[in-house]
Short mmCIF file of N, CA and C and ligand atoms in Angstrom, two decimals:
data_model
loop_
_atom_site.label_atom_id
_atom_site.label_comp_id
_atom_site.label_asym_id
_atom_site.label_seq_id
_atom_site.Cartn_x
_atom_site.Cartn_y
_atom_site.Cartn_z
N UNK A 614 -0.04 -17.13 -12.29
CA UNK A 614 1.01 -18.15 -12.43
C UNK A 614 0.79 -19.39 -11.65
N UNK A 615 0.98 -20.45 -12.35
CA UNK A 615 0.66 -21.76 -11.72
C UNK A 615 1.84 -22.15 -10.77
N UNK A 616 1.56 -23.31 -10.14
CA UNK A 616 2.66 -23.95 -9.31
C UNK A 616 3.95 -24.18 -10.15
N UNK A 617 3.73 -24.58 -11.38
CA UNK A 617 4.88 -25.01 -12.17
C UNK A 617 5.15 -23.99 -13.27
N UNK A 618 6.42 -23.72 -13.52
CA UNK A 618 6.81 -22.81 -14.55
C UNK A 618 8.21 -22.48 -14.40
N UNK A 619 8.63 -21.41 -15.08
CA UNK A 619 10.00 -20.95 -15.13
C UNK A 619 10.30 -19.72 -14.23
N UNK A 620 11.38 -19.81 -13.54
CA UNK A 620 11.74 -18.74 -12.62
C UNK A 620 12.01 -17.50 -13.41
N UNK A 621 11.37 -16.33 -13.08
CA UNK A 621 11.58 -15.06 -13.74
C UNK A 621 12.70 -14.31 -13.05
N UNK A 622 13.82 -14.14 -13.70
CA UNK A 622 14.97 -13.45 -13.07
C UNK A 622 14.69 -11.94 -12.80
N UNK A 623 13.60 -11.42 -13.35
CA UNK A 623 13.29 -10.05 -13.15
C UNK A 623 12.08 -9.87 -12.13
N UNK A 624 11.79 -10.87 -11.34
CA UNK A 624 10.76 -10.69 -10.38
C UNK A 624 11.35 -9.79 -9.33
N UNK A 625 10.42 -9.06 -8.57
CA UNK A 625 10.84 -7.99 -7.70
C UNK A 625 11.85 -8.42 -6.59
N UNK A 626 11.71 -9.67 -6.09
CA UNK A 626 12.62 -10.11 -4.97
C UNK A 626 13.93 -10.40 -5.64
N UNK A 627 13.99 -10.88 -6.81
CA UNK A 627 15.34 -11.13 -7.52
C UNK A 627 16.04 -9.81 -7.62
N UNK A 628 15.24 -8.73 -8.02
CA UNK A 628 15.85 -7.43 -8.10
C UNK A 628 16.27 -6.88 -6.78
N UNK A 629 15.58 -7.18 -5.72
CA UNK A 629 16.09 -6.75 -4.43
C UNK A 629 17.36 -7.52 -3.96
N UNK A 630 17.50 -8.81 -4.33
CA UNK A 630 18.63 -9.58 -4.09
C UNK A 630 19.82 -9.05 -4.88
N UNK A 631 19.63 -8.53 -5.97
CA UNK A 631 20.68 -7.98 -6.78
C UNK A 631 20.93 -6.48 -6.45
N UNK A 632 20.21 -5.96 -5.46
CA UNK A 632 20.28 -4.60 -5.03
C UNK A 632 19.89 -3.57 -6.19
N UNK A 633 19.08 -4.04 -7.12
CA UNK A 633 18.67 -3.16 -8.14
C UNK A 633 17.44 -2.27 -7.72
N UNK A 634 16.73 -2.73 -6.77
CA UNK A 634 15.74 -1.96 -6.06
C UNK A 634 15.93 -2.06 -4.54
N UNK A 635 15.58 -0.98 -3.88
CA UNK A 635 15.85 -1.03 -2.37
C UNK A 635 14.93 -1.84 -1.66
N UNK A 636 15.36 -2.20 -0.36
CA UNK A 636 14.43 -2.81 0.59
C UNK A 636 14.96 -2.21 1.95
N UNK A 637 14.02 -2.46 2.94
CA UNK A 637 14.36 -2.06 4.28
C UNK A 637 14.75 -3.40 5.02
N UNK A 638 16.06 -3.56 5.04
CA UNK A 638 16.67 -4.82 5.45
C UNK A 638 16.64 -5.02 6.95
N UNK A 639 16.42 -6.25 7.41
CA UNK A 639 16.54 -6.54 8.87
C UNK A 639 17.60 -7.57 9.16
N UNK A 640 17.92 -8.43 8.14
CA UNK A 640 18.90 -9.51 8.36
C UNK A 640 19.32 -9.99 6.92
N UNK A 641 20.66 -10.42 6.97
CA UNK A 641 21.11 -11.09 5.75
C UNK A 641 22.33 -11.97 6.10
N UNK A 642 22.40 -13.16 5.51
CA UNK A 642 23.57 -13.96 5.54
C UNK A 642 23.65 -14.65 4.26
N UNK A 643 24.45 -15.80 4.24
CA UNK A 643 24.60 -16.43 2.91
C UNK A 643 23.38 -17.22 2.55
N UNK A 644 22.47 -17.56 3.44
CA UNK A 644 21.30 -18.33 3.14
C UNK A 644 20.06 -17.53 2.82
N UNK A 645 19.85 -16.42 3.59
CA UNK A 645 18.54 -15.76 3.60
C UNK A 645 18.72 -14.26 3.66
N UNK A 646 17.67 -13.58 3.13
CA UNK A 646 17.60 -12.13 3.31
C UNK A 646 16.17 -11.88 3.90
N UNK A 647 16.18 -10.99 4.94
CA UNK A 647 14.89 -10.64 5.47
C UNK A 647 14.73 -9.06 5.45
N UNK A 648 13.50 -8.67 5.04
CA UNK A 648 13.23 -7.25 4.93
C UNK A 648 11.87 -6.98 5.19
N UNK A 649 11.48 -5.69 5.51
CA UNK A 649 10.07 -5.33 5.70
C UNK A 649 9.22 -5.41 4.54
N UNK A 650 8.08 -5.92 4.67
CA UNK A 650 6.99 -5.90 3.60
C UNK A 650 6.62 -4.43 3.42
N UNK A 651 6.69 -4.07 2.13
CA UNK A 651 6.36 -2.65 1.84
C UNK A 651 4.88 -2.34 2.05
N UNK A 652 4.03 -3.44 2.00
CA UNK A 652 2.58 -3.26 2.19
C UNK A 652 2.15 -4.05 3.35
N UNK A 653 2.57 -3.59 4.55
CA UNK A 653 2.41 -4.48 5.69
C UNK A 653 0.98 -4.71 6.20
N UNK A 654 0.72 -5.98 6.45
CA UNK A 654 -0.55 -6.33 7.05
C UNK A 654 -0.71 -6.01 8.50
N UNK A 655 0.42 -5.85 9.14
CA UNK A 655 0.37 -5.38 10.53
C UNK A 655 1.82 -4.69 10.80
N UNK A 656 2.05 -3.99 11.84
CA UNK A 656 3.26 -3.43 12.21
C UNK A 656 4.32 -4.58 12.35
N UNK A 657 5.43 -4.43 11.68
CA UNK A 657 6.49 -5.51 11.79
C UNK A 657 6.38 -6.65 10.78
N UNK A 658 5.51 -6.55 9.81
CA UNK A 658 5.33 -7.55 8.77
C UNK A 658 6.62 -7.75 8.07
N UNK A 659 7.33 -8.83 8.18
CA UNK A 659 8.66 -9.08 7.58
C UNK A 659 8.59 -10.26 6.61
N UNK A 660 9.37 -10.14 5.60
CA UNK A 660 9.49 -11.28 4.62
C UNK A 660 10.85 -11.87 4.71
N UNK A 661 10.94 -13.19 4.61
CA UNK A 661 12.21 -13.86 4.57
C UNK A 661 12.34 -14.72 3.26
N UNK A 662 13.45 -14.40 2.50
CA UNK A 662 13.57 -15.09 1.21
C UNK A 662 14.91 -15.83 1.12
N UNK A 663 14.97 -17.05 0.51
CA UNK A 663 16.23 -17.63 0.29
C UNK A 663 17.01 -16.90 -0.75
N UNK A 664 18.38 -16.99 -0.53
CA UNK A 664 19.29 -16.28 -1.46
C UNK A 664 19.88 -17.01 -2.50
N UNK A 665 20.31 -18.32 -2.28
CA UNK A 665 21.03 -19.02 -3.26
C UNK A 665 20.22 -19.98 -4.07
N UNK A 666 19.04 -19.65 -4.36
CA UNK A 666 18.20 -20.57 -5.08
C UNK A 666 17.16 -19.82 -5.92
N UNK A 667 16.80 -20.37 -7.00
CA UNK A 667 15.80 -19.79 -7.90
C UNK A 667 14.49 -20.52 -7.72
N UNK A 668 14.05 -20.66 -6.56
CA UNK A 668 12.84 -21.40 -6.23
C UNK A 668 11.58 -20.44 -6.24
N UNK A 669 10.70 -20.70 -6.99
CA UNK A 669 9.50 -19.87 -7.12
C UNK A 669 8.53 -20.08 -5.90
N UNK A 670 8.54 -21.31 -5.34
CA UNK A 670 7.68 -21.60 -4.23
C UNK A 670 8.32 -22.68 -3.40
N UNK A 671 7.61 -23.05 -2.27
CA UNK A 671 8.25 -23.96 -1.31
C UNK A 671 8.48 -25.28 -1.99
N UNK A 672 7.63 -25.74 -2.85
CA UNK A 672 7.77 -27.09 -3.46
C UNK A 672 9.13 -27.15 -4.28
N UNK A 673 9.60 -25.98 -4.77
CA UNK A 673 10.78 -25.99 -5.54
C UNK A 673 12.05 -25.71 -4.68
N UNK A 674 11.96 -25.57 -3.41
CA UNK A 674 13.15 -25.33 -2.61
C UNK A 674 13.95 -26.66 -2.54
N UNK A 675 15.23 -26.60 -2.93
CA UNK A 675 16.04 -27.90 -2.84
C UNK A 675 16.03 -28.42 -1.42
N UNK A 676 15.87 -29.78 -1.38
CA UNK A 676 15.75 -30.41 -0.04
C UNK A 676 16.84 -29.98 0.94
N UNK A 677 18.03 -29.91 0.44
CA UNK A 677 19.15 -29.62 1.45
C UNK A 677 19.17 -28.19 1.89
N UNK A 678 18.27 -27.33 1.24
CA UNK A 678 18.09 -25.89 1.62
C UNK A 678 17.10 -25.66 2.67
N UNK A 679 16.27 -26.70 2.86
CA UNK A 679 15.05 -26.56 3.66
C UNK A 679 15.51 -26.24 5.11
N UNK A 680 16.31 -27.06 5.73
CA UNK A 680 16.73 -26.90 7.10
C UNK A 680 17.46 -25.54 7.29
N UNK A 681 18.43 -25.21 6.56
CA UNK A 681 19.11 -23.87 6.81
C UNK A 681 18.12 -22.75 6.62
N UNK A 682 17.32 -22.91 5.71
CA UNK A 682 16.48 -21.71 5.35
C UNK A 682 15.34 -21.58 6.49
N UNK A 683 14.78 -22.68 6.83
CA UNK A 683 13.66 -22.57 7.89
C UNK A 683 14.27 -22.28 9.21
N UNK A 684 15.63 -22.43 9.44
CA UNK A 684 16.30 -22.05 10.61
C UNK A 684 16.32 -20.53 10.69
N UNK A 685 16.53 -19.87 9.49
CA UNK A 685 16.56 -18.45 9.32
C UNK A 685 15.15 -17.90 9.60
N UNK A 686 14.13 -18.56 8.99
CA UNK A 686 12.77 -18.08 9.27
C UNK A 686 12.51 -18.08 10.74
N UNK A 687 12.84 -19.10 11.47
CA UNK A 687 12.57 -19.08 12.97
C UNK A 687 13.42 -18.00 13.63
N UNK A 688 14.66 -17.87 13.22
CA UNK A 688 15.50 -16.84 13.84
C UNK A 688 14.95 -15.44 13.69
N UNK A 689 14.44 -15.09 12.48
CA UNK A 689 13.86 -13.77 12.17
C UNK A 689 12.64 -13.58 13.02
N UNK A 690 11.75 -14.66 13.05
CA UNK A 690 10.52 -14.63 13.75
C UNK A 690 10.84 -14.38 15.28
N UNK A 691 11.92 -15.01 15.81
CA UNK A 691 12.22 -14.74 17.29
C UNK A 691 12.72 -13.28 17.45
N UNK A 692 13.34 -12.80 16.37
CA UNK A 692 13.77 -11.37 16.47
C UNK A 692 12.57 -10.47 16.39
N UNK A 693 11.67 -10.75 15.57
CA UNK A 693 10.42 -9.87 15.52
C UNK A 693 9.74 -9.91 16.83
N UNK A 694 9.62 -11.15 17.43
CA UNK A 694 8.95 -11.24 18.75
C UNK A 694 9.60 -10.52 19.86
N UNK A 695 10.94 -10.63 19.85
CA UNK A 695 11.71 -10.01 20.85
C UNK A 695 11.54 -8.41 20.70
N UNK A 696 11.59 -7.96 19.48
CA UNK A 696 11.62 -6.51 19.22
C UNK A 696 10.24 -5.86 19.49
N UNK A 697 9.12 -6.59 19.11
CA UNK A 697 7.85 -5.93 19.05
C UNK A 697 6.94 -6.47 20.09
N UNK A 698 7.35 -7.56 20.73
CA UNK A 698 6.42 -8.32 21.78
C UNK A 698 4.96 -8.40 21.41
N UNK A 699 4.74 -8.95 20.26
CA UNK A 699 3.29 -9.24 19.89
C UNK A 699 2.67 -10.33 20.73
N UNK A 700 1.36 -10.38 20.68
CA UNK A 700 0.71 -11.48 21.30
C UNK A 700 0.72 -12.78 20.60
N UNK A 701 0.99 -12.72 19.20
CA UNK A 701 1.01 -13.79 18.35
C UNK A 701 1.75 -13.49 17.15
N UNK A 702 2.12 -14.57 16.42
CA UNK A 702 2.80 -14.31 15.03
C UNK A 702 2.12 -15.22 14.05
N UNK A 703 1.79 -14.69 12.93
CA UNK A 703 1.42 -15.47 11.80
C UNK A 703 2.68 -15.72 10.90
N UNK A 704 3.00 -17.00 10.61
CA UNK A 704 4.11 -17.29 9.71
C UNK A 704 3.56 -18.12 8.61
N UNK A 705 3.53 -17.57 7.41
CA UNK A 705 2.79 -18.12 6.31
C UNK A 705 3.50 -17.98 4.97
N UNK A 706 3.09 -18.70 3.96
CA UNK A 706 3.54 -18.43 2.62
C UNK A 706 2.59 -19.08 1.66
N UNK A 707 2.56 -18.56 0.49
CA UNK A 707 1.63 -18.91 -0.57
C UNK A 707 2.31 -19.51 -1.76
N UNK A 708 1.66 -20.53 -2.30
CA UNK A 708 2.29 -21.19 -3.46
C UNK A 708 1.33 -21.24 -4.68
N UNK A 709 1.72 -20.40 -5.67
CA UNK A 709 0.91 -20.33 -6.87
C UNK A 709 -0.13 -19.22 -6.69
N UNK A 710 -0.41 -18.46 -7.85
CA UNK A 710 -1.36 -17.45 -7.89
C UNK A 710 -2.79 -17.77 -7.25
N UNK A 711 -3.28 -18.94 -7.59
CA UNK A 711 -4.61 -19.29 -7.03
C UNK A 711 -4.63 -19.38 -5.49
N UNK A 712 -3.40 -19.58 -4.99
CA UNK A 712 -3.21 -19.64 -3.48
C UNK A 712 -3.00 -18.25 -2.88
N UNK A 713 -2.86 -17.29 -3.73
CA UNK A 713 -2.56 -15.86 -3.24
C UNK A 713 -1.19 -15.33 -3.51
N UNK A 714 -0.30 -16.17 -4.15
CA UNK A 714 1.05 -15.63 -4.29
C UNK A 714 1.07 -14.63 -5.42
N UNK A 715 1.82 -13.52 -5.17
CA UNK A 715 1.97 -12.49 -6.07
C UNK A 715 3.39 -12.22 -6.60
N UNK A 716 4.31 -12.70 -5.80
CA UNK A 716 5.74 -12.50 -6.18
C UNK A 716 6.29 -13.89 -6.23
N UNK A 717 6.89 -14.30 -7.39
CA UNK A 717 7.30 -15.65 -7.57
C UNK A 717 8.66 -16.03 -7.29
N UNK A 718 9.19 -15.59 -6.11
CA UNK A 718 10.45 -16.03 -5.59
C UNK A 718 9.98 -16.41 -4.15
N UNK A 719 10.30 -17.65 -3.78
CA UNK A 719 9.84 -18.08 -2.50
C UNK A 719 10.02 -17.15 -1.33
N UNK A 720 8.99 -16.98 -0.44
CA UNK A 720 9.19 -16.11 0.66
C UNK A 720 8.15 -16.53 1.78
N UNK A 721 8.61 -16.32 3.06
CA UNK A 721 7.77 -16.55 4.21
C UNK A 721 7.40 -15.20 4.70
N UNK A 722 6.08 -15.09 5.16
CA UNK A 722 5.65 -13.84 5.83
C UNK A 722 5.74 -14.08 7.31
N UNK A 723 6.29 -13.13 8.07
CA UNK A 723 6.11 -13.08 9.48
C UNK A 723 5.26 -11.92 9.88
N UNK A 724 4.11 -12.14 10.39
CA UNK A 724 3.14 -11.02 10.70
C UNK A 724 2.83 -11.07 12.14
N UNK A 725 3.25 -10.05 12.83
CA UNK A 725 2.94 -9.95 14.30
C UNK A 725 1.37 -9.64 14.49
N UNK A 726 0.89 -10.22 15.56
CA UNK A 726 -0.52 -10.00 15.80
C UNK A 726 -0.73 -9.54 17.33
N UNK A 727 -1.58 -8.60 17.58
CA UNK A 727 -1.84 -8.11 18.92
C UNK A 727 -3.31 -8.41 19.23
N UNK A 728 -3.57 -8.84 20.51
CA UNK A 728 -4.96 -9.03 21.01
C UNK A 728 -5.78 -7.91 20.66
N UNK A 729 -6.96 -8.08 20.08
CA UNK A 729 -7.92 -7.04 19.84
C UNK A 729 -7.61 -6.19 18.55
N UNK A 730 -6.51 -6.48 17.93
CA UNK A 730 -6.22 -5.68 16.74
C UNK A 730 -6.34 -6.59 15.54
N UNK A 731 -7.09 -6.04 14.48
CA UNK A 731 -7.34 -6.91 13.37
C UNK A 731 -6.14 -6.68 12.40
N UNK A 732 -5.94 -7.70 11.57
CA UNK A 732 -4.89 -7.78 10.58
C UNK A 732 -5.41 -7.36 9.34
N UNK A 733 -4.69 -6.54 8.49
CA UNK A 733 -5.12 -6.21 7.21
C UNK A 733 -5.10 -7.46 6.29
N UNK A 734 -5.98 -7.59 5.28
CA UNK A 734 -5.94 -8.69 4.34
C UNK A 734 -4.69 -8.78 3.53
N UNK A 735 -4.44 -10.00 3.07
CA UNK A 735 -3.33 -10.17 2.16
C UNK A 735 -3.54 -9.46 0.84
N UNK A 736 -2.63 -8.57 0.55
CA UNK A 736 -2.73 -7.78 -0.66
C UNK A 736 -3.78 -6.68 -0.44
N UNK A 737 -4.22 -6.32 0.76
CA UNK A 737 -5.26 -5.32 0.92
C UNK A 737 -4.77 -4.15 1.69
N UNK A 738 -3.48 -4.02 1.85
CA UNK A 738 -2.91 -2.94 2.67
C UNK A 738 -2.23 -1.83 1.74
N UNK A 739 -2.20 -0.70 2.15
CA UNK A 739 -1.51 0.41 1.39
C UNK A 739 -0.04 0.37 1.61
N UNK A 740 0.71 1.15 0.82
CA UNK A 740 2.13 1.20 0.91
C UNK A 740 2.51 2.01 2.28
N UNK A 741 3.46 1.34 2.97
CA UNK A 741 3.91 1.93 4.28
C UNK A 741 4.86 3.11 3.99
N UNK A 742 4.97 4.00 4.95
CA UNK A 742 5.97 5.11 4.83
C UNK A 742 7.46 4.52 5.13
N UNK A 743 8.37 4.61 4.25
CA UNK A 743 9.58 4.03 4.40
C UNK A 743 10.24 4.41 5.66
N UNK A 744 10.11 5.62 6.17
CA UNK A 744 10.62 6.08 7.44
C UNK A 744 10.09 5.30 8.60
N UNK A 745 8.86 5.06 8.53
CA UNK A 745 8.21 4.24 9.66
C UNK A 745 8.72 2.84 9.62
N UNK A 746 8.88 2.20 8.36
CA UNK A 746 9.42 0.90 8.26
C UNK A 746 10.82 0.78 8.77
N UNK A 747 11.59 1.80 8.49
CA UNK A 747 12.98 1.86 8.99
C UNK A 747 13.09 1.82 10.53
N UNK A 748 12.15 2.52 11.11
CA UNK A 748 12.10 2.56 12.63
C UNK A 748 11.82 1.20 13.22
N UNK A 749 10.83 0.49 12.56
CA UNK A 749 10.56 -0.90 13.08
C UNK A 749 11.65 -1.87 12.74
N UNK A 750 12.27 -1.66 11.53
CA UNK A 750 13.35 -2.49 11.21
C UNK A 750 14.56 -2.36 12.18
N UNK A 751 14.73 -1.16 12.58
CA UNK A 751 15.91 -0.90 13.56
C UNK A 751 15.64 -1.66 14.78
N UNK A 752 14.48 -1.74 15.34
CA UNK A 752 14.12 -2.52 16.52
C UNK A 752 14.50 -4.01 16.23
N UNK A 753 14.07 -4.52 15.07
CA UNK A 753 14.25 -5.91 14.81
C UNK A 753 15.77 -6.18 14.63
N UNK A 754 16.41 -5.35 13.96
CA UNK A 754 17.89 -5.49 13.74
C UNK A 754 18.58 -5.56 15.20
N UNK A 755 18.17 -4.66 16.05
CA UNK A 755 18.74 -4.66 17.39
C UNK A 755 18.43 -5.96 18.15
N UNK A 756 17.23 -6.47 17.94
CA UNK A 756 16.86 -7.67 18.61
C UNK A 756 17.67 -8.94 18.10
N UNK A 757 18.07 -8.82 16.84
CA UNK A 757 18.75 -9.99 16.25
C UNK A 757 20.20 -9.84 16.50
N UNK A 758 20.74 -8.76 16.90
CA UNK A 758 22.17 -8.56 17.07
C UNK A 758 22.69 -9.16 18.32
P1 AMP B 1459 2.76 -12.86 -1.81
O1 AMP B 1459 1.50 -12.17 -2.24
O2 AMP B 1459 2.57 -14.01 -0.81
O3 AMP B 1459 3.55 -13.36 -3.00
O4 AMP B 1459 3.68 -11.82 -1.07
C1 AMP B 1459 4.38 -10.83 -1.74
C2 AMP B 1459 4.57 -9.78 -0.68
O5 AMP B 1459 5.52 -8.83 -1.14
C3 AMP B 1459 3.28 -8.88 -0.39
O6 AMP B 1459 2.99 -9.01 0.97
C4 AMP B 1459 3.71 -7.51 -0.77
O7 AMP B 1459 3.17 -6.54 0.04
C5 AMP B 1459 5.24 -7.56 -0.75
N1 AMP B 1459 5.91 -6.70 -1.62
C6 AMP B 1459 5.72 -6.35 -2.92
N2 AMP B 1459 6.65 -5.50 -3.43
C7 AMP B 1459 7.51 -5.31 -2.40
C8 AMP B 1459 8.71 -4.50 -2.25
N3 AMP B 1459 9.21 -3.80 -3.28
N4 AMP B 1459 9.36 -4.51 -1.09
C9 AMP B 1459 8.87 -5.26 -0.02
N5 AMP B 1459 7.71 -6.00 -0.08
C10 AMP B 1459 7.09 -6.00 -1.28
#
């Protein structure tokens, strides 16, 4: 899928927003939803998505939504850092399939990194155990509360 096109209401994150499929939630308010990546590139890999917009990528995010949404991305990143005390954090997002995007509802990845530990490649990790994800999410929720 290219950078330009029509928002698909049946994309997997739209379904998560409508609670049609589950997610391991760490934070939600009127602007953003954050949940654990089901195929984590490292422990604590968290996704942050905007709620009140049908933006497929960052270029489509309405200008007046950028500040409140990025404030949530920073807030969740701070919670991940507090909960898991990584040595570094990758905060990234992909726009369009050629750039690596696979789900076409805007999302930011927050990926903790530890010295000496390699990170799995984007789209190259297996599905996590939901119980383990829940344990990590609990720590992040506690850090955010
Ligand atoms: P991207 O490839 O940048 O579009 O990122 C999509 C991300 O969504 C990937 O890191 C996937 O592992 C993740 N993902 C796909 N399906 C789910 C799901 N049902 N719940 C949580 N994360 C998912």
